[in-house]
Amino acid sequence: MTVDTEQATTLRNTVMDQLRADGVLVTPEVEAAMRKVPRHAFAPEAPLEKVYEPYAAVVTKTDEYGVQISSVSAPQIQAMMLEQAKLQPGMRVLEVGSGGLNAAYMAELVGDGGEVTTVDIDPEVTERGRRLLDEQGYKSVRVVTADAAEPIPGLGEVDVIMVTAGAWDVPAAWLDQLAPEGRLVVPLRMRGLTRSVAFVRRGGHLESESAKICGFVPMQGATAHEVKLLLVAGSPEIGLRFDDGIPIEPSQLDNAVTTPRVELWTGVTIGRGELLDTLQMHLAIGLPGFCIMVLDKELDSGIVAPTNPGFSLAAVENDSFGYVVYRRTADGENSEFGVHALGAHAQQLAEEMAQQLRTWEASRRGGPSPVIRVYPANTSDDQVHGDRVIDKVHCRISLSWPTH
């Protein structure tokens, strides 16, 4: 068993104090569990200072290209999702993604009368998780090596499913294994945006209770999904990432980069530190050709001038594409949103995107997140309600704004 040194205890309590002050830790039960379990015991490869950074994950496995494929999530993310899960003593829980630490937290929360099963597709991950859980005395946690997109043998119904890997799809098995009024907490990717969504089962579908910005290592197995990348004019300099297929013929943008860049400023300003989660979702719902633009800085020729080269909210329409930018206001205290667009109809697209920004300011800013619903893939159109419907392989997801 890993020794819980005085330094580790001090670091852990400092992290929990900060998360409580930041409003991430809310309930005393979650706080007690996270103070009790020695986080460093589940990331023995990393220095203590790295393990106990409140907003940083610890990478535990990479592929042959150095891409992160398994990690111990940041304390902030784990606390946020545990709060969303609302675990109670005696509950039966399934975790998808088996780092070990989160399963230990859940075992503390459900107590001796509850059950925790953790599953991962990678045998190296489950072997490591089993060993670390055993070393810390959590032998009652069941560790399974399997593709969680399929039903887990012998599991039966569970009260909570928590997914600790980024999911593009929601397989039928998760809904089938969830008890009536049960909860699914999952980092779900929709139109290129990831949210940790707490769903509650409502009969034959799921309905969101909360959705929070997050980032996760993507799922492997049957629900793995590759984004589609459109290279503007065939050059890797400018890439447009589409999560659900490219909505135009790629050749339509071949001449867009030869046109003058339209720049339009909106008068919509934001203050420092203001969350942009509803803005991102508003554009994802309102713009049919929504995507994410990325710029290879080594190849940058000045055709585009994004504020954030690695992640710009963008859209395509016919032969044109546009992206959101911002600039500091004269007083230096705020930033103003604008739109850059290129293509034969760049002015029209820029005005449409600018109007979406103004609509967000007028009706969505500071308001609740959209309601997210998950339906089985075979659900007919008349039974799916939402402002934007996204068809996945195993489900249909709808996004709609609350009426109040």
Coordinates of C-alpha atoms in Angstrom, one line a residue:
M1 CA 0.0 0.0 0.0
T2 CA 1.3 3.5 -0.9
V3 CA 2.3 5.5 2.2
D4 CA 0.1 8.6 2.6
T5 CA 2.9 11.0 3.6
E6 CA 2.4 14.2 5.4
Q7 CA 3.3 16.1 2.3
A8 CA 0.7 14.2 0.2
T9 CA -2.0 14.8 2.8
T10 CA -1.2 18.5 2.9
L11 CA -1.2 18.7 -0.9
R12 CA -4.5 16.8 -1.2
N13 CA -6.2 19.0 1.4
T14 CA -4.9 22.1 -0.3
V15 CA -6.5 20.9 -3.6
M16 CA -9.8 20.2 -1.9
D17 CA -9.8 23.5 -0.1
Q18 CA -9.3 25.2 -3.5
L19 CA -12.0 23.2 -5.3
R20 CA -14.4 24.0 -2.5
A21 CA -13.6 27.7 -2.7
D22 CA -14.0 27.6 -6.5
G23 CA -17.5 26.0 -6.1
V24 CA -16.5 22.7 -7.7
L25 CA -16.9 20.7 -4.5
V26 CA -20.4 21.2 -3.2
T27 CA -21.5 18.2 -1.1
P28 CA -19.7 17.1 2.1
E29 CA -19.9 13.5 0.9
V30 CA -17.9 14.0 -2.3
E31 CA -15.5 16.2 -0.4
A32 CA -14.9 13.6 2.3
A33 CA -14.3 10.8 -0.3
M34 CA -11.8 12.9 -2.2
R35 CA -10.0 13.9 1.0
K36 CA -9.8 10.3 2.1
V37 CA -8.5 8.5 -1.0
P38 CA -4.8 9.0 -1.6
R39 CA -4.8 10.3 -5.2
H40 CA -1.1 9.8 -5.6
A41 CA -1.5 6.0 -5.0
F42 CA -3.3 5.8 -8.4
A43 CA -0.6 7.8 -10.3
P44 CA 2.6 6.4 -8.7
E45 CA 4.6 7.3 -11.8
A46 CA 4.1 11.0 -11.4
P47 CA 5.6 13.5 -8.9
L48 CA 3.4 14.5 -6.0
E49 CA 3.2 18.1 -7.2
K50 CA 1.9 17.0 -10.6
V51 CA -0.6 14.6 -9.1
Y52 CA -2.1 17.3 -6.9
E53 CA -2.5 20.0 -9.5
P54 CA -6.2 20.9 -9.2
Y55 CA -6.9 21.5 -12.9
A56 CA -4.4 19.1 -14.6
A57 CA -4.7 15.4 -15.6
V58 CA -1.9 12.9 -15.2
V59 CA -1.2 10.9 -18.4
T60 CA -0.7 7.2 -17.6
K61 CA -0.5 5.7 -21.1
T62 CA 0.3 6.9 -24.6
D63 CA 0.2 5.1 -28.0
E64 CA 3.2 4.6 -30.3
Y65 CA 2.8 8.1 -31.6
G66 CA 2.8 9.7 -28.2
V67 CA -0.9 10.4 -28.2
Q68 CA -2.6 10.2 -24.8
I69 CA -4.9 7.2 -24.5
S70 CA -5.3 6.9 -20.8
S71 CA -5.0 9.3 -17.9
V72 CA -6.1 10.1 -14.3
S73 CA -8.5 13.0 -14.7
A74 CA -7.8 16.3 -13.0
P75 CA -9.3 16.7 -9.5
Q76 CA -11.6 19.4 -10.7
I77 CA -13.1 17.1 -13.4
Q78 CA -13.5 14.2 -11.0
A79 CA -15.2 16.4 -8.4
M80 CA -17.5 17.9 -11.0
M81 CA -18.6 14.5 -12.4
L82 CA -19.0 13.0 -8.9
E83 CA -21.3 15.9 -8.0
Q84 CA -23.2 15.4 -11.2
A85 CA -23.6 11.7 -10.5
K86 CA -25.3 12.3 -7.1
L87 CA -24.2 8.9 -5.7
Q88 CA -25.9 7.6 -2.6
P89 CA -25.1 4.7 -0.2
G90 CA -26.4 1.4 -1.5
M91 CA -26.3 2.3 -5.2
R92 CA -25.1 0.1 -7.9
V93 CA -22.7 1.9 -10.2
L94 CA -21.0 1.2 -13.6
E95 CA -17.8 3.1 -14.5
V96 CA -16.7 3.1 -18.1
G97 CA -12.9 3.7 -18.1
S98 CA -10.8 2.1 -15.4
G99 CA -8.1 4.2 -14.0
G100 CA -8.8 3.0 -10.5
L101 CA -9.0 6.3 -8.6
N102 CA -12.5 7.3 -9.6
A103 CA -13.8 3.8 -8.8
A104 CA -12.3 4.2 -5.3
Y105 CA -14.1 7.5 -4.8
M106 CA -17.4 5.8 -5.9
A107 CA -16.8 2.9 -3.6
E108 CA -16.5 5.4 -0.7
L109 CA -19.7 7.1 -1.8
V110 CA -21.9 4.0 -2.2
G111 CA -20.5 2.3 0.9
D112 CA -20.5 -1.3 1.9
G113 CA -24.1 -1.8 0.7
G114 CA -23.4 -0.6 -2.8
E115 CA -21.6 -2.1 -5.8
V116 CA -19.0 -0.6 -8.1
T117 CA -18.1 -2.2 -11.5
T118 CA -15.4 -0.6 -13.6
V119 CA -14.8 -1.6 -17.2
D120 CA -12.2 -0.8 -19.8
I121 CA -11.4 -2.2 -23.3
D122 CA -7.6 -2.2 -22.7
P123 CA -6.3 -5.1 -20.6
E124 CA -3.2 -3.1 -19.5
V125 CA -5.5 -0.5 -18.0
T126 CA -7.7 -2.9 -16.2
E127 CA -4.7 -4.9 -14.9
R128 CA -3.2 -1.7 -13.6
G129 CA -6.5 -0.6 -12.1
R130 CA -7.1 -3.9 -10.4
R131 CA -3.6 -3.9 -8.8
L132 CA -3.9 -0.3 -7.5
L133 CA -7.4 -0.8 -6.1
D134 CA -6.3 -4.0 -4.3
E135 CA -3.2 -2.2 -2.9
Q136 CA -5.5 0.5 -1.4
G137 CA -8.0 -2.0 0.0
Y138 CA -10.8 -1.6 -2.6
K139 CA -11.1 -5.3 -3.3
S140 CA -14.9 -5.2 -3.6
V141 CA -14.7 -3.1 -6.8
R142 CA -15.3 -5.4 -9.8
V143 CA -12.9 -4.8 -12.6
V144 CA -13.9 -6.0 -16.1
T145 CA -12.0 -6.0 -19.4
A146 CA -14.6 -5.5 -22.2
D147 CA -16.0 -3.1 -24.7
A148 CA -18.5 -1.1 -22.6
A149 CA -20.5 -0.4 -25.8
E150 CA -21.8 -4.0 -25.3
P151 CA -23.8 -5.2 -22.3
I152 CA -21.6 -6.2 -19.4
P153 CA -22.2 -9.9 -18.5
G154 CA -23.8 -10.4 -15.1
L155 CA -24.2 -6.6 -14.4
G156 CA -28.0 -6.2 -14.5
E157 CA -29.5 -2.8 -13.9
V158 CA -27.4 0.0 -12.3
D159 CA -28.4 3.3 -10.7
V160 CA -25.6 5.3 -12.2
I161 CA -23.3 4.9 -15.2
M162 CA -20.3 7.2 -15.2
V163 CA -18.2 7.4 -18.4
T164 CA -14.7 8.7 -17.9
A165 CA -13.6 8.7 -21.5
G166 CA -14.8 11.1 -24.2
A167 CA -17.8 9.7 -26.0
W168 CA -19.1 10.6 -29.5
D169 CA -22.0 8.2 -29.3
V170 CA -24.3 6.7 -26.7
P171 CA -24.7 2.9 -27.2
A172 CA -28.0 1.2 -26.5
A173 CA -26.4 -0.9 -23.8
W174 CA -26.0 2.1 -21.5
L175 CA -29.7 2.9 -21.7
D176 CA -30.7 -0.7 -21.4
Q177 CA -28.6 -1.2 -18.3
L178 CA -29.8 2.0 -16.6
A179 CA -32.5 1.7 -14.0
P180 CA -35.7 3.8 -14.3
E181 CA -34.8 7.4 -13.2
G182 CA -31.1 6.3 -13.3
R183 CA -28.4 8.7 -14.2
L184 CA -25.8 8.6 -16.9
V185 CA -22.8 11.1 -16.6
V186 CA -20.8 11.2 -19.8
P187 CA -18.3 13.5 -21.5
L188 CA -20.3 13.7 -24.7
R189 CA -19.0 15.3 -27.9
M190 CA -21.6 17.1 -30.0
R191 CA -20.7 19.1 -33.1
G192 CA -17.1 19.2 -32.0
L193 CA -17.9 20.5 -28.5
T194 CA -17.5 18.3 -25.4
R195 CA -19.7 18.6 -22.4
S196 CA -19.9 16.5 -19.2
V197 CA -23.6 15.8 -19.3
A198 CA -25.7 14.4 -16.4
F199 CA -28.6 12.6 -18.0
V200 CA -31.6 11.2 -16.2
R201 CA -33.6 8.3 -17.8
R202 CA -37.1 9.4 -18.7
G203 CA -38.8 6.2 -20.0
G204 CA -37.2 5.3 -23.3
H205 CA -34.9 8.3 -23.6
L206 CA -32.4 10.4 -21.6
E207 CA -32.7 14.0 -20.7
S208 CA -30.0 16.3 -19.5
E209 CA -30.0 17.8 -16.0
S210 CA -26.7 19.7 -16.3
A211 CA -23.9 20.1 -18.9
K212 CA -20.4 21.4 -18.2
I213 CA -17.4 22.1 -20.4
C214 CA -14.7 19.4 -20.2
G215 CA -12.1 17.5 -22.2
F216 CA -11.3 13.8 -22.2
V217 CA -9.3 11.1 -23.8
P218 CA -11.6 9.7 -26.6
M219 CA -13.4 6.3 -26.4
Q220 CA -11.9 3.2 -28.0
G221 CA -13.8 0.3 -29.4
A222 CA -17.2 0.2 -31.2
T223 CA -18.1 3.8 -30.3
A224 CA -14.8 5.3 -31.4
H225 CA -15.2 8.1 -33.9
E226 CA -12.9 10.0 -36.2
V227 CA -13.6 13.7 -37.0
K228 CA -13.7 14.7 -40.7
L229 CA -11.0 17.2 -41.7
L230 CA -11.5 19.5 -44.7
L231 CA -8.3 21.0 -45.8
V232 CA -9.2 24.3 -47.4
A233 CA -7.8 24.5 -51.0
G234 CA -6.1 21.1 -50.3
S235 CA -3.5 22.7 -48.1
P236 CA -2.8 21.6 -44.5
E237 CA -2.5 25.3 -43.5
I238 CA -6.2 25.7 -42.8
G239 CA -8.3 22.8 -41.6
L240 CA -12.0 22.7 -40.8
R241 CA -13.0 19.9 -38.4
F242 CA -16.5 18.4 -38.7
D243 CA -17.9 16.0 -36.1
D244 CA -20.8 14.6 -38.1
G245 CA -19.7 14.6 -41.7
I246 CA -18.8 17.4 -44.1
P247 CA -22.0 19.2 -45.2
I248 CA -20.6 20.6 -48.5
E249 CA -18.6 19.3 -51.4
P250 CA -15.0 20.0 -50.3
S251 CA -14.2 21.4 -53.8
Q252 CA -16.7 24.2 -53.2
L253 CA -14.1 26.0 -51.1
D254 CA -11.2 25.7 -53.6
N255 CA -11.4 29.3 -54.6
A256 CA -12.5 30.8 -51.2
V257 CA -8.9 31.7 -50.2
T258 CA -8.4 33.7 -53.4
T259 CA -11.1 36.2 -52.4
P260 CA -10.6 39.3 -50.1
R261 CA -11.2 38.5 -46.4
V262 CA -14.4 40.1 -45.1
E263 CA -14.0 41.4 -41.5
L264 CA -17.1 42.3 -39.6
W265 CA -17.3 43.5 -35.9
T266 CA -20.5 43.0 -33.9
G267 CA -20.4 45.3 -30.9
V268 CA -20.9 42.2 -28.7
T269 CA -18.3 42.3 -25.9
I270 CA -17.3 39.9 -23.1
G271 CA -15.4 40.5 -19.9
R272 CA -12.3 38.6 -18.8
G273 CA -13.1 35.1 -17.4
E274 CA -16.6 35.0 -18.7
L275 CA -17.6 31.4 -19.6
L276 CA -18.5 30.9 -23.3
D277 CA -20.3 27.6 -23.0
T278 CA -23.7 28.9 -24.1
L279 CA -22.1 30.9 -26.9
Q280 CA -20.4 27.8 -28.3
M281 CA -23.6 25.8 -28.1
H282 CA -25.7 28.6 -29.5
L283 CA -23.5 28.7 -32.7
A284 CA -23.4 24.9 -32.9
I285 CA -27.2 24.8 -32.8
G286 CA -27.9 27.8 -35.0
L287 CA -25.3 27.4 -37.8
P288 CA -26.0 24.4 -40.1
G289 CA -22.4 24.3 -41.3
F290 CA -20.9 24.7 -37.8
C291 CA -17.3 23.4 -37.4
I292 CA -14.0 24.1 -35.7
M293 CA -11.2 25.8 -37.7
V294 CA -7.5 25.0 -36.9
L295 CA -4.5 26.7 -38.4
D296 CA -1.0 25.1 -38.8
K297 CA 1.1 28.0 -37.5
E298 CA 4.2 26.7 -39.3
L299 CA 2.4 27.0 -42.6
D300 CA 0.7 30.3 -41.8
S301 CA 0.6 32.5 -44.9
G302 CA -1.8 35.1 -43.5
I303 CA -4.9 34.0 -45.4
V304 CA -6.7 33.7 -42.1
A305 CA -6.1 35.5 -38.9
P306 CA -7.7 33.6 -36.0
T307 CA -7.5 34.7 -32.4
N308 CA -7.0 31.1 -31.4
P309 CA -5.2 29.2 -34.1
G310 CA -5.9 25.8 -32.5
F311 CA -9.7 26.2 -31.9
S312 CA -11.8 28.7 -33.7
L313 CA -15.6 28.5 -33.9
A314 CA -16.4 28.4 -37.6
A315 CA -19.0 27.6 -40.2
V316 CA -19.3 26.8 -43.9
E317 CA -22.0 27.7 -46.3
N318 CA -21.9 26.7 -50.0
D319 CA -18.6 28.3 -51.4
S320 CA -17.7 30.3 -48.3
F321 CA -16.3 29.8 -44.8
G322 CA -16.1 32.1 -41.7
Y323 CA -14.8 32.0 -38.2
V324 CA -15.2 33.9 -35.0
V325 CA -12.5 36.3 -33.7
Y326 CA -12.2 38.8 -30.9
R327 CA -10.1 41.9 -30.1
R328 CA -9.5 44.0 -27.0
T329 CA -11.8 47.0 -26.5
A330 CA -10.2 50.4 -26.2
D331 CA -10.4 50.3 -22.4
G332 CA -8.5 47.0 -22.3
E333 CA -11.1 45.5 -19.9
N334 CA -13.3 43.6 -22.4
S335 CA -13.1 41.9 -25.8
E336 CA -15.3 42.4 -28.8
F337 CA -16.5 39.5 -31.0
G338 CA -16.2 39.7 -34.8
V339 CA -16.3 37.5 -37.8
H340 CA -13.9 36.9 -40.7
A341 CA -15.2 35.2 -43.8
L342 CA -13.8 34.2 -47.2
G343 CA -15.5 33.1 -50.4
A344 CA -17.8 34.3 -53.1
H345 CA -20.6 34.9 -50.5
A346 CA -18.3 35.8 -47.6
Q347 CA -20.3 39.0 -46.8
Q348 CA -23.6 37.1 -46.5
L349 CA -22.0 34.4 -44.3
A350 CA -20.3 36.9 -42.1
E351 CA -23.6 38.8 -41.5
E352 CA -25.4 35.5 -40.7
M353 CA -22.7 34.6 -38.1
A354 CA -22.6 38.1 -36.7
Q355 CA -26.4 38.0 -36.2
Q356 CA -26.0 34.7 -34.3
L357 CA -23.6 36.4 -32.0
R358 CA -26.0 39.2 -31.4
T359 CA -28.9 36.8 -30.8
W360 CA -26.8 35.0 -28.2
E361 CA -26.2 38.3 -26.4
A362 CA -29.9 39.2 -26.5
S363 CA -31.4 35.9 -25.5
R364 CA -28.9 33.2 -24.3
R365 CA -26.1 35.0 -22.5
G366 CA -25.9 34.1 -18.9
G367 CA -28.8 31.7 -19.3
P368 CA -29.1 27.9 -18.9
S369 CA -27.4 25.4 -21.1
P370 CA -29.5 23.8 -23.8
V371 CA -31.6 20.7 -23.0
I372 CA -29.9 17.6 -24.5
R373 CA -31.9 14.5 -25.1
V374 CA -30.7 11.1 -26.3
Y375 CA -33.1 8.7 -28.2
P376 CA -32.5 5.2 -29.6
A377 CA -31.3 5.3 -33.2
N378 CA -34.5 4.0 -34.6
T379 CA -36.7 6.7 -33.0
S380 CA -38.9 8.4 -35.7
D381 CA -38.6 12.1 -36.4
D382 CA -42.0 12.9 -34.9
Q383 CA -40.8 11.6 -31.5
V384 CA -37.5 13.5 -31.4
H385 CA -37.9 17.1 -30.1
G386 CA -35.2 19.7 -30.5
D387 CA -33.8 22.7 -32.4
R388 CA -30.9 20.6 -33.8
V389 CA -31.0 16.8 -34.2
I390 CA -27.7 15.0 -34.6
D391 CA -27.8 11.4 -35.9
K392 CA -25.1 9.1 -34.5
V393 CA -24.6 5.4 -35.1
H394 CA -26.3 4.2 -32.0
C395 CA -28.6 7.1 -31.0
R396 CA -30.2 10.4 -32.0
I397 CA -29.3 13.5 -30.0
S398 CA -31.4 16.6 -29.9
L399 CA -30.4 20.0 -28.6
S400 CA -33.0 22.6 -27.7
W401 CA -33.1 25.8 -25.6
P402 CA -35.3 25.9 -22.5
T403 CA -38.5 27.8 -23.0
H404 CA -38.0 29.9 -19.8

